[in-house]
PDB file of C-alpha atoms in Angstrom:
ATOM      1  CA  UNK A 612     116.248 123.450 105.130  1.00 66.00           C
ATOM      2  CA  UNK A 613     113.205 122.438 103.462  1.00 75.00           C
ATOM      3  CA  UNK A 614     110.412 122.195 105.672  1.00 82.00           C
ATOM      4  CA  UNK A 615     111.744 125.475 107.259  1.00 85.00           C
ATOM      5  CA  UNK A 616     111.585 126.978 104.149  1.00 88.00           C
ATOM      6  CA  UNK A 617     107.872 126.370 103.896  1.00 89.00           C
ATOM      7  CA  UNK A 618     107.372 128.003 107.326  1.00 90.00           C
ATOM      8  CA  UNK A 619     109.926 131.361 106.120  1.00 91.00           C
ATOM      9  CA  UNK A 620     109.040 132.337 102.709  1.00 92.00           C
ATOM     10  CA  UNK A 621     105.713 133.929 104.217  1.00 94.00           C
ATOM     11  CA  UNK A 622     107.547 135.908 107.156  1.00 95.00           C
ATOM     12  CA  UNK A 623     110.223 137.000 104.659  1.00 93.00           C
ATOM     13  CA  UNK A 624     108.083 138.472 102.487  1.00 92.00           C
ATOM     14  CA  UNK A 625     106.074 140.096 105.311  1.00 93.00           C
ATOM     15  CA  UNK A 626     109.536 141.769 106.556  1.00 93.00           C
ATOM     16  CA  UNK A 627     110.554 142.559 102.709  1.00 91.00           C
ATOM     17  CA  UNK A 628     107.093 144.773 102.677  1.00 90.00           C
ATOM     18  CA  UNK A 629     107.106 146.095 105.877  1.00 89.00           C
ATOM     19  CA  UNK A 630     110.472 147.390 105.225  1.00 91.00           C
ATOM     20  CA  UNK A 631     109.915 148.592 101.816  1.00 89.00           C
ATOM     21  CA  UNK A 632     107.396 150.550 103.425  1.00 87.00           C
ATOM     22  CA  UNK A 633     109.646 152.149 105.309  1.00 87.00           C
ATOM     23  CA  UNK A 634     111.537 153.681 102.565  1.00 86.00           C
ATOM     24  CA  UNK A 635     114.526 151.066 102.489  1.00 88.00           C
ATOM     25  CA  UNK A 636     114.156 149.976  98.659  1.00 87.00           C
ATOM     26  CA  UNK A 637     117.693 148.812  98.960  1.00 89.00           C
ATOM     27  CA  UNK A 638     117.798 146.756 101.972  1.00 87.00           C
ATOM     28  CA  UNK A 639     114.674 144.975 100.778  1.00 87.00           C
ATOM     29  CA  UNK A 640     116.178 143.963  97.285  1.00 87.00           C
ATOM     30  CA  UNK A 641     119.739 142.926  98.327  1.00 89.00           C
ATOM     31  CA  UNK A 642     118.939 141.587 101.798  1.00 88.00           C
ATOM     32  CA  UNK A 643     115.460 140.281 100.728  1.00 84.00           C
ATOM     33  CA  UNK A 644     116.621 138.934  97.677  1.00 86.00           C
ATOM     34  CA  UNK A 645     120.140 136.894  98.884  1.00 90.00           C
ATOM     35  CA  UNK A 646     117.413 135.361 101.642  1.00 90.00           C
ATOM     36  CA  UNK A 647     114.787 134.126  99.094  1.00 88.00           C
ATOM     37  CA  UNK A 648     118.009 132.582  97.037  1.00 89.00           C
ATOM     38  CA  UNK A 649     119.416 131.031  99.704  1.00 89.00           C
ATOM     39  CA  UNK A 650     116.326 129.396 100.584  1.00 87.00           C
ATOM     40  CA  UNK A 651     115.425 128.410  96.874  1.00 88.00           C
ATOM     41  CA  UNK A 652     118.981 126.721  96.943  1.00 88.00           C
ATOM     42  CA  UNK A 653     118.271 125.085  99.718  1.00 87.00           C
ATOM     43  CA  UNK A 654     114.898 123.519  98.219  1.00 86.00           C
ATOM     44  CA  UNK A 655     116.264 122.294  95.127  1.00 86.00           C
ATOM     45  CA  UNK A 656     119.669 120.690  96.673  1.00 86.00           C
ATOM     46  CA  UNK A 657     117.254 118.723  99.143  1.00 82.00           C
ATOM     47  CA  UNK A 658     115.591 117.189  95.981  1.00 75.00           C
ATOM     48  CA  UNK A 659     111.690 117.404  98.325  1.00 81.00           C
ATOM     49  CA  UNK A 660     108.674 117.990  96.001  1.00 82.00           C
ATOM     50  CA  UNK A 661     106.331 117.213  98.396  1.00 83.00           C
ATOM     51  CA  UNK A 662     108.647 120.505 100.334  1.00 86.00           C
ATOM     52  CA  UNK A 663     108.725 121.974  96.924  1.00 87.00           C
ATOM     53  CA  UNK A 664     104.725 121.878  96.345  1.00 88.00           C
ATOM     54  CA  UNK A 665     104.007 123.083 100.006  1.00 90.00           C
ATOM     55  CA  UNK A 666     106.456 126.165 100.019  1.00 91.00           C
ATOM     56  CA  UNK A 667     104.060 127.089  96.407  1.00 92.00           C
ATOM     57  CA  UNK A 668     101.004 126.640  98.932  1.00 92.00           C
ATOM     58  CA  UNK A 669     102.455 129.131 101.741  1.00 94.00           C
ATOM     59  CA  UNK A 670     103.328 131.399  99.204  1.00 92.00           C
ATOM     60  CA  UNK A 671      99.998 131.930  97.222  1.00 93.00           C
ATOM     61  CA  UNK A 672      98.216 131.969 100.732  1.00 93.00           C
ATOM     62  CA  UNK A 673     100.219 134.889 101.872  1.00 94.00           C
ATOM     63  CA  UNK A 674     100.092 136.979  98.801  1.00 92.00           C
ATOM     64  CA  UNK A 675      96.871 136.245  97.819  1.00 91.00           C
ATOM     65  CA  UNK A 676      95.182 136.591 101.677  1.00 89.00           C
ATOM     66  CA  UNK A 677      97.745 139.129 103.568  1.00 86.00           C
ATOM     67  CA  UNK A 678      95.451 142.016 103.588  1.00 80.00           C
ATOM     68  CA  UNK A 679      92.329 139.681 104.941  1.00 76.00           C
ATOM     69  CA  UNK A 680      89.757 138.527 102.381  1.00 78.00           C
ATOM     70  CA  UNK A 681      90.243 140.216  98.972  1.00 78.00           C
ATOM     71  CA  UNK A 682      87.499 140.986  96.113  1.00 84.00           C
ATOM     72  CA  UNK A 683      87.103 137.868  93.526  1.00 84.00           C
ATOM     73  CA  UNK A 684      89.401 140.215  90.907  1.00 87.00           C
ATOM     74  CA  UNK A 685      92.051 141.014  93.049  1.00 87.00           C
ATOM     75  CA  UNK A 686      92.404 137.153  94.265  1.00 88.00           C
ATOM     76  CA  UNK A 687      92.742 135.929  90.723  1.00 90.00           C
ATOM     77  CA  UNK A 688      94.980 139.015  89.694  1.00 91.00           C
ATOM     78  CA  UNK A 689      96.823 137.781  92.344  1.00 89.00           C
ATOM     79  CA  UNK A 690      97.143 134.226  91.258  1.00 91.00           C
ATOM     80  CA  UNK A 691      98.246 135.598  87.653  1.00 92.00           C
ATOM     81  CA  UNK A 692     101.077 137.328  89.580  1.00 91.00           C
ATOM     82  CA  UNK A 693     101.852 134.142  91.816  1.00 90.00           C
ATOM     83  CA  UNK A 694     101.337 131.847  88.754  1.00 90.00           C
ATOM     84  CA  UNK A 695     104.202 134.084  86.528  1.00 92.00           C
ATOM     85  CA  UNK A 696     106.405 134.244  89.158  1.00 89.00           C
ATOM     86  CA  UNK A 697     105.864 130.584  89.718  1.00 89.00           C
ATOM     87  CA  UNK A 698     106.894 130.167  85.913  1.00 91.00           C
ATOM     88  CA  UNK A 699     110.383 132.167  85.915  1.00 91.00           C
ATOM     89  CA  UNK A 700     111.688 130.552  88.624  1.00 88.00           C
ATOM     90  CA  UNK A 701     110.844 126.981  87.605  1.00 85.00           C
ATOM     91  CA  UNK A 702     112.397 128.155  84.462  1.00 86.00           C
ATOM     92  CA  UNK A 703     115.405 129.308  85.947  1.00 86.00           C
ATOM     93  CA  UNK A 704     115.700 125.913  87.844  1.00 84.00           C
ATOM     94  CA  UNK A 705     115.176 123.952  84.543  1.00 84.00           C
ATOM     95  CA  UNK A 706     117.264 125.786  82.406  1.00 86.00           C
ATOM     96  CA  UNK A 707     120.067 127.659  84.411  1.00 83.00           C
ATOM     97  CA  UNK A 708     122.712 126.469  86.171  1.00 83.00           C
ATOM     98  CA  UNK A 709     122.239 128.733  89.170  1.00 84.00           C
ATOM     99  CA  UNK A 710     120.240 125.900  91.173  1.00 85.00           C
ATOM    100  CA  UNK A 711     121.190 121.978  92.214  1.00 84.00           C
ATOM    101  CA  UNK A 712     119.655 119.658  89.462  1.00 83.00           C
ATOM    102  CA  UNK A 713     118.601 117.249  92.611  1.00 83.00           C
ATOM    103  CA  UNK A 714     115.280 118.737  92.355  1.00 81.00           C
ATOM    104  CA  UNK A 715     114.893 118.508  88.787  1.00 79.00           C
ATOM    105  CA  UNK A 716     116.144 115.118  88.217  1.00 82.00           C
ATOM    106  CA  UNK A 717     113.864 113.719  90.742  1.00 80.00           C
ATOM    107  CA  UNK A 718     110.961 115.116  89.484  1.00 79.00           C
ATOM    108  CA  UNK A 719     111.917 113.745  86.169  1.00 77.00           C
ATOM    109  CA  UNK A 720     112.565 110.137  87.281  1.00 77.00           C
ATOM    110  CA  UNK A 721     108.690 110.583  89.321  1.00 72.00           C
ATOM    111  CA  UNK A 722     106.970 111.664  86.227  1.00 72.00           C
ATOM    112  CA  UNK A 723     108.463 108.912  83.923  1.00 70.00           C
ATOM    113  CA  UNK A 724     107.620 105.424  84.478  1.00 62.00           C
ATOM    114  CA  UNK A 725     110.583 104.123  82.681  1.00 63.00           C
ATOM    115  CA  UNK A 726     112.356 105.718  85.333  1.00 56.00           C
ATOM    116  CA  UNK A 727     111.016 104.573  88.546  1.00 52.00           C
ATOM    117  CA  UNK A 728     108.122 106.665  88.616  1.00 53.00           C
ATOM    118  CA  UNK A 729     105.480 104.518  88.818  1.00 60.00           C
ATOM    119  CA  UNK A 730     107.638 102.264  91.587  1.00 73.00           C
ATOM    120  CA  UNK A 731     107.079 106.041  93.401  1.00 73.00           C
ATOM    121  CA  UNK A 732     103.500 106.123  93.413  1.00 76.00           C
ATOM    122  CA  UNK A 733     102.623 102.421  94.024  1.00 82.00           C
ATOM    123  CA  UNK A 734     104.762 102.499  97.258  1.00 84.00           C
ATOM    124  CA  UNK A 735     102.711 105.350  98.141  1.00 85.00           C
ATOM    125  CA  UNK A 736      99.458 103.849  97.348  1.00 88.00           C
ATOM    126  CA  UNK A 737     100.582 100.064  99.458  1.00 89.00           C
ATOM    127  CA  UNK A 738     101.336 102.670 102.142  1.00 90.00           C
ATOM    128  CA  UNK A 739      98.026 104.258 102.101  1.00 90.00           C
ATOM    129  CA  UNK A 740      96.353 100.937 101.512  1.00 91.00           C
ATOM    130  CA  UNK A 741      98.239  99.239 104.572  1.00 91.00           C
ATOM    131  CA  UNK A 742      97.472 102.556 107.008  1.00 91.00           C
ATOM    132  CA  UNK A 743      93.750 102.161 105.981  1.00 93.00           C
ATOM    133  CA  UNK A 744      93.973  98.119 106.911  1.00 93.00           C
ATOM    134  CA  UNK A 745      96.006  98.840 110.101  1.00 91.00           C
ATOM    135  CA  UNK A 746      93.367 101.500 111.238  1.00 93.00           C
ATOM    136  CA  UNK A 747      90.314  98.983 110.194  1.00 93.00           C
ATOM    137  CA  UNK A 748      91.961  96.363 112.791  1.00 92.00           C
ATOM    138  CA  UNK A 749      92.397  99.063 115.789  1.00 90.00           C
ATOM    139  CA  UNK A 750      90.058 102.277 114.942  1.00 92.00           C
ATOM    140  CA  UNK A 751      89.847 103.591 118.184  1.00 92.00           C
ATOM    141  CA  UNK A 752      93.589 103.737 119.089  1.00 89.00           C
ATOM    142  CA  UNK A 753      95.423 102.344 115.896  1.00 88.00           C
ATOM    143  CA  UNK A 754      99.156 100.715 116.427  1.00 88.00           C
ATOM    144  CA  UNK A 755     100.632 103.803 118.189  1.00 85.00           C
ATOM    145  CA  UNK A 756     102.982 106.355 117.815  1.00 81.00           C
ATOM    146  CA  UNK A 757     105.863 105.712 115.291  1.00 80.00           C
ATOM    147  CA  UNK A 758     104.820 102.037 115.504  1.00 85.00           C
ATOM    148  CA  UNK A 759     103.347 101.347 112.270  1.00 87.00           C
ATOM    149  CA  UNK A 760     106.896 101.368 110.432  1.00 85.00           C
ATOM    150  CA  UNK A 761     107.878  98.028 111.581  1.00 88.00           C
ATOM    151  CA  UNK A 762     104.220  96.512 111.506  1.00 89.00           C
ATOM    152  CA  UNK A 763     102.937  97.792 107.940  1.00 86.00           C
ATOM    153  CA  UNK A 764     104.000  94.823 106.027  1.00 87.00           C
ATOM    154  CA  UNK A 765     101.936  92.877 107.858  1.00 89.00           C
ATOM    155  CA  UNK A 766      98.916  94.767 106.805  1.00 88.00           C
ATOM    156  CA  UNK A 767      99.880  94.969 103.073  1.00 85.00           C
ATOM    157  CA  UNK A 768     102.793  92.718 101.375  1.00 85.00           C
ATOM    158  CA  UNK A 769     103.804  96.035  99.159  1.00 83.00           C
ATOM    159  CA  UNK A 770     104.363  98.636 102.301  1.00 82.00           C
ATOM    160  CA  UNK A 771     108.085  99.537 102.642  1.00 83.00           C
ATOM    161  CA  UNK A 772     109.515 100.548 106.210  1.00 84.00           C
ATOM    162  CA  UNK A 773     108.069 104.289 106.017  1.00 82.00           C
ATOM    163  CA  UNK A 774     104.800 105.698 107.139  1.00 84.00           C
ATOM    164  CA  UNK A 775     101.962 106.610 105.159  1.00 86.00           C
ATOM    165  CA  UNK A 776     102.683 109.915 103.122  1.00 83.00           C
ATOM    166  CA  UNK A 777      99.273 111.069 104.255  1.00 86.00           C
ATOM    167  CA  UNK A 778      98.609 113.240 107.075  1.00 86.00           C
ATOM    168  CA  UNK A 779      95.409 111.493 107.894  1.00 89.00           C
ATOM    169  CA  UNK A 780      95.641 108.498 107.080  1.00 90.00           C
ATOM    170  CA  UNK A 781      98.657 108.520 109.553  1.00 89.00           C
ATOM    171  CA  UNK A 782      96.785 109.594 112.534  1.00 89.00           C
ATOM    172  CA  UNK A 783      94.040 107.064 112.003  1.00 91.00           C
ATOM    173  CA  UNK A 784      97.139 104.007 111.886  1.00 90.00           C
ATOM    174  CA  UNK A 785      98.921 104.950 114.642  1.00 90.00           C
ATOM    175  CA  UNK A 786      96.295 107.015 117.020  1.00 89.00           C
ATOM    176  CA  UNK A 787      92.878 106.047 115.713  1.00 92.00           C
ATOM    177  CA  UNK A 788      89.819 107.486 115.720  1.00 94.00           C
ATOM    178  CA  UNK A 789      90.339 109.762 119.081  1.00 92.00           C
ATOM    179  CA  UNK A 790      94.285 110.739 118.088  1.00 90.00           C
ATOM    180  CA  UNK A 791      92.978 111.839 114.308  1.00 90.00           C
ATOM    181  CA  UNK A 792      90.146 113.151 116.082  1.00 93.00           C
ATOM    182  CA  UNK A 793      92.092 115.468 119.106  1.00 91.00           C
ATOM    183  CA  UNK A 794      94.295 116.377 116.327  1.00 89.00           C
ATOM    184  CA  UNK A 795      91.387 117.813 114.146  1.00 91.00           C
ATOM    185  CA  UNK A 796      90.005 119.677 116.802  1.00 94.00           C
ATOM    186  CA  UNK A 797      93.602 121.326 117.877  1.00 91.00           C
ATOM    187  CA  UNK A 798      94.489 122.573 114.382  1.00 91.00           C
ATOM    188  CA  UNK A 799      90.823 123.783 113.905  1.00 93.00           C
ATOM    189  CA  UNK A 800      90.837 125.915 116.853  1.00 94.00           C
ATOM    190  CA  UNK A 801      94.537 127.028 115.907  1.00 94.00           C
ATOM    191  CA  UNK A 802      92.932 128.200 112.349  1.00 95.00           C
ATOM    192  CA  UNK A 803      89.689 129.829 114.055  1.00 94.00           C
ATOM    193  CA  UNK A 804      91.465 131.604 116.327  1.00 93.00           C
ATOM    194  CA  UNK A 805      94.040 133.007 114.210  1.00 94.00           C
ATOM    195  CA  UNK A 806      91.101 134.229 111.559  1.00 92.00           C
ATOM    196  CA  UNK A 807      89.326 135.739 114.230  1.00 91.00           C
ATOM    197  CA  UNK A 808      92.548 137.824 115.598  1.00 91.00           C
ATOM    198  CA  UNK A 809      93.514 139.011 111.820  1.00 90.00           C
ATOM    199  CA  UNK A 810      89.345 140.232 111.245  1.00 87.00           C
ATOM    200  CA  UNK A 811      89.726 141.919 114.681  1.00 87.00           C
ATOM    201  CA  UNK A 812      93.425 143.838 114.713  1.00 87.00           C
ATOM    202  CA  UNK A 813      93.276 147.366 113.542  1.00 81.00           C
ATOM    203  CA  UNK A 814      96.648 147.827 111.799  1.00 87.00           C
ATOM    204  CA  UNK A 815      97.935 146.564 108.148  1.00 89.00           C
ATOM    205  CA  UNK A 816     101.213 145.102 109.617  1.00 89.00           C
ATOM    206  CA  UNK A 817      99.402 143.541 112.292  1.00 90.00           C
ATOM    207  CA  UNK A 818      97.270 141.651 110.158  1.00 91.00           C
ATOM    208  CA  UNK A 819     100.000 141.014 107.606  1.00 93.00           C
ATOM    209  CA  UNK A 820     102.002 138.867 110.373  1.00 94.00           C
ATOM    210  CA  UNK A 821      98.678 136.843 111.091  1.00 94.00           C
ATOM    211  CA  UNK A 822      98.597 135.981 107.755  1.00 94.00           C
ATOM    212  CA  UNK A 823     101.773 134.871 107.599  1.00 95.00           C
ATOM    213  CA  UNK A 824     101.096 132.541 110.392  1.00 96.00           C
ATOM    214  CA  UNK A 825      98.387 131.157 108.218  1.00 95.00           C
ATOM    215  CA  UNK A 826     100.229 130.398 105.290  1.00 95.00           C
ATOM    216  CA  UNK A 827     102.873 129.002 106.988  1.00 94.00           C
ATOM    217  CA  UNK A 828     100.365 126.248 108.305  1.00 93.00           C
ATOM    218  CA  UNK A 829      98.734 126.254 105.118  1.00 92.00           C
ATOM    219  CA  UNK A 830     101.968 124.979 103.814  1.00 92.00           C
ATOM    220  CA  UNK A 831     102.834 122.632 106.677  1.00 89.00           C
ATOM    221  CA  UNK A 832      99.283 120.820 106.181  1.00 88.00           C
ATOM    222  CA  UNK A 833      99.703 120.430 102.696  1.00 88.00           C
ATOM    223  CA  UNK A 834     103.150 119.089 102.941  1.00 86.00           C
ATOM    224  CA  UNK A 835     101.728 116.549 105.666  1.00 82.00           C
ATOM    225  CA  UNK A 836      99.261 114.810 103.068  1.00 81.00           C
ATOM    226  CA  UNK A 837     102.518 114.272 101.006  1.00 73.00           C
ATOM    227  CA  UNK A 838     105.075 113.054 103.495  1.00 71.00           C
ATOM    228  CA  UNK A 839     104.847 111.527 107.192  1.00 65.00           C
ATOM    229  CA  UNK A 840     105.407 114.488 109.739  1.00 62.00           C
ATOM    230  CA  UNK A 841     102.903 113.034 112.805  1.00 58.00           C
ATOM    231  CA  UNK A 842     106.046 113.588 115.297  1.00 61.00           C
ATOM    232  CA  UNK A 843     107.831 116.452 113.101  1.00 69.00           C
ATOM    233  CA  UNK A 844     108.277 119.396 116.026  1.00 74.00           C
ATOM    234  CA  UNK A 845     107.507 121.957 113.376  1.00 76.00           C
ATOM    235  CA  UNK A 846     103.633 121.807 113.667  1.00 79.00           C
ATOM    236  CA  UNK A 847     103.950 122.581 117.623  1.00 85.00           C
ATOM    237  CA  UNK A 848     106.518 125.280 116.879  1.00 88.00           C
ATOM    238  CA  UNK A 849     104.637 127.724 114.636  1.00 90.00           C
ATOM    239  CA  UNK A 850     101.390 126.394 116.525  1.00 91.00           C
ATOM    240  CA  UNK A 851     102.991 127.961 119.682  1.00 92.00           C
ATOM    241  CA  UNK A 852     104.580 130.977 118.206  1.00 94.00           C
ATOM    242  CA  UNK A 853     100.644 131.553 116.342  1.00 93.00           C
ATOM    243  CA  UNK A 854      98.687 131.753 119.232  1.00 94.00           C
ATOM    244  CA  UNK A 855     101.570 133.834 121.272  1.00 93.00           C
ATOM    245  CA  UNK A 856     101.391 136.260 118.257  1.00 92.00           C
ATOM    246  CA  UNK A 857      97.474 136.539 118.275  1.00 92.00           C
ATOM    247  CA  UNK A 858      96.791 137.169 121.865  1.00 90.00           C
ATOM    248  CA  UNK A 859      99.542 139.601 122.146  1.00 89.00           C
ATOM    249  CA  UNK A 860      98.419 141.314 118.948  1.00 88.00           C
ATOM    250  CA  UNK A 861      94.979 141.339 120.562  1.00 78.00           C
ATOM    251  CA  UNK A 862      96.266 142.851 123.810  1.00 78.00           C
ATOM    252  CA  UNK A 863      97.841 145.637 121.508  1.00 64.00           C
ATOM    253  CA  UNK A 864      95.115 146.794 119.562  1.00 59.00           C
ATOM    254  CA  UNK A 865      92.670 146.694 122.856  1.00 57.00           C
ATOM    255  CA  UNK A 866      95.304 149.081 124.625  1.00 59.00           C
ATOM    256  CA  UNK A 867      95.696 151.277 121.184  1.00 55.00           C
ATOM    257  CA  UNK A 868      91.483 151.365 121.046  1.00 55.00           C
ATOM    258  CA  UNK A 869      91.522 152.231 124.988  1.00 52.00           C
ATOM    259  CA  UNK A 870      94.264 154.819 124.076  1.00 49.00           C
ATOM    260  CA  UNK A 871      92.070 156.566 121.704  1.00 50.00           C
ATOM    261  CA  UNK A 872      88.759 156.064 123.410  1.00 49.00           C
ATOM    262  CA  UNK A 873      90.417 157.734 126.737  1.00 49.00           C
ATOM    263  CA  UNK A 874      91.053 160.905 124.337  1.00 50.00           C
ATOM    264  CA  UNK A 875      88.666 163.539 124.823  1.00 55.00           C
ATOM    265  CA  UNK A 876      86.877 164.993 121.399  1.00 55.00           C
ATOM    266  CA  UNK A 877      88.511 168.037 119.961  1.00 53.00           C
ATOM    267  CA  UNK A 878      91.876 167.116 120.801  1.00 53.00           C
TER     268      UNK A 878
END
């Protein structure tokens, strides 16, 4: 349940607003709440800080952007809010009992060298380094999908049997130059697209669940440059379900704008 709470926290709290809106205070804090719990549990029993960081990333995106592009004040009063909130719960997972320690304890053991933290990041690093000398050797191709596993110690002695805990540098081992490349373009035009729909639909809500898109792939990226998730279906899912939501959000508005247009004036 980690990596799908990345992609959720943003649409919950879309549906928590849209229904407070609506006048159903209660619904929002019992229903909303026992969802945002559940999915915190989930996070710290699966012990993922790279999971952890990116669910941090989808949710300052969404509360800081879900109205469009804010004024410079409102973005950082924003980030005070995100940053408090940000601060109880950590303390509640540090100091309560209410969460799995998983979480907690591994972060510990990362951040202290006398307990394997510094083993941590220098298997990261030989992983990097041996992507970087497997792309050098094939830059237009690389060694192919979910290949470079059970070829990486031959580019560095240090590389374990994982792949590179960097989004990019994973592309360039395994597809190269025109793989990293294709990819590039696809998730650019995913993020142009989706910008352009939220600048151009009409409605609050409307825009709201654009944004939520957007933070939800903010968080997937930034989770990719900490763990390997190339071949991880949840990229094409929510790119999918994006561009579904943005052309039939643009239909909408155009019929709503034809709608009013087609009204004569005075009536």
């Amino acid at each position: 349940m980690a990596i799908p709470t990345i992609i959720l926290v943003p649409f919950v709290l879309y549906f928590a607003s849209d229904i407070w809106k609506r006048g159903h205070h209660l619904t929002v804090l019992a229903g909303g709440g026992a969802i945002l719990f559940l999915m915190l549990w989930s996070l710290t029993a699966s012990a993922s800080r790279g999971s952890t960081a990116a669910t941090m990333v989808s949710l300052v995106v969404f509360i800081v952007f879900r109205n469009a592009w804010p004024r410079p004040r409102t973005i950082l009063l924003r980030l005070a809010m995100v940053g408090i909130g940000i601060v109880v719960v950590g303390g509640m997972i540090y100091w309560t009992n209410l969460f799995p320690d998983t979480l907690k304890t591994r972060v510990e053991r990362t951040i202290s060298p006398d307990q394997g933290g510094q083993s941590v990041a220098d298997e990261r690093i030989a992983l990097d380094r041996a992507g970087l000398y497997a792309f050098l050797s094939s830059p237009l191709v690389g060694t192919g999908f979910d290949n470079f596993r059970y070829v990486g110690q031959f580019y560095d002695d240090a590389a374990t049997f994982h792949d590179p805990h960097n989004l990019w540098i994973q592309f360039l081992a395994q597809a190269g130059l025109l793989g990293a490349g294709a990819f590039l373009f696809i998730i650019v035009r995913w993020f142009v697209l989706m910008i352009r729909a939220q600048s151009r639909v009409r409605t609050k809500s409307d825009r709201q669940l654009l944004w939520a898109f957007l933070a939800a792939m903010g968080g997937l990226m930034a989770h990719s440059m900490l763990a390997p998730l190339v071949l991880q279906r949840h990229y094409w899912l929510l790119y999918g379900l994006g561009i579904v939501a943005a052309l039939e959000l643009g239909r909408v508005d155009e019929s709503r704008s034809a709608m009013i247009a087609a009204v004569p004036p005075g009536r």
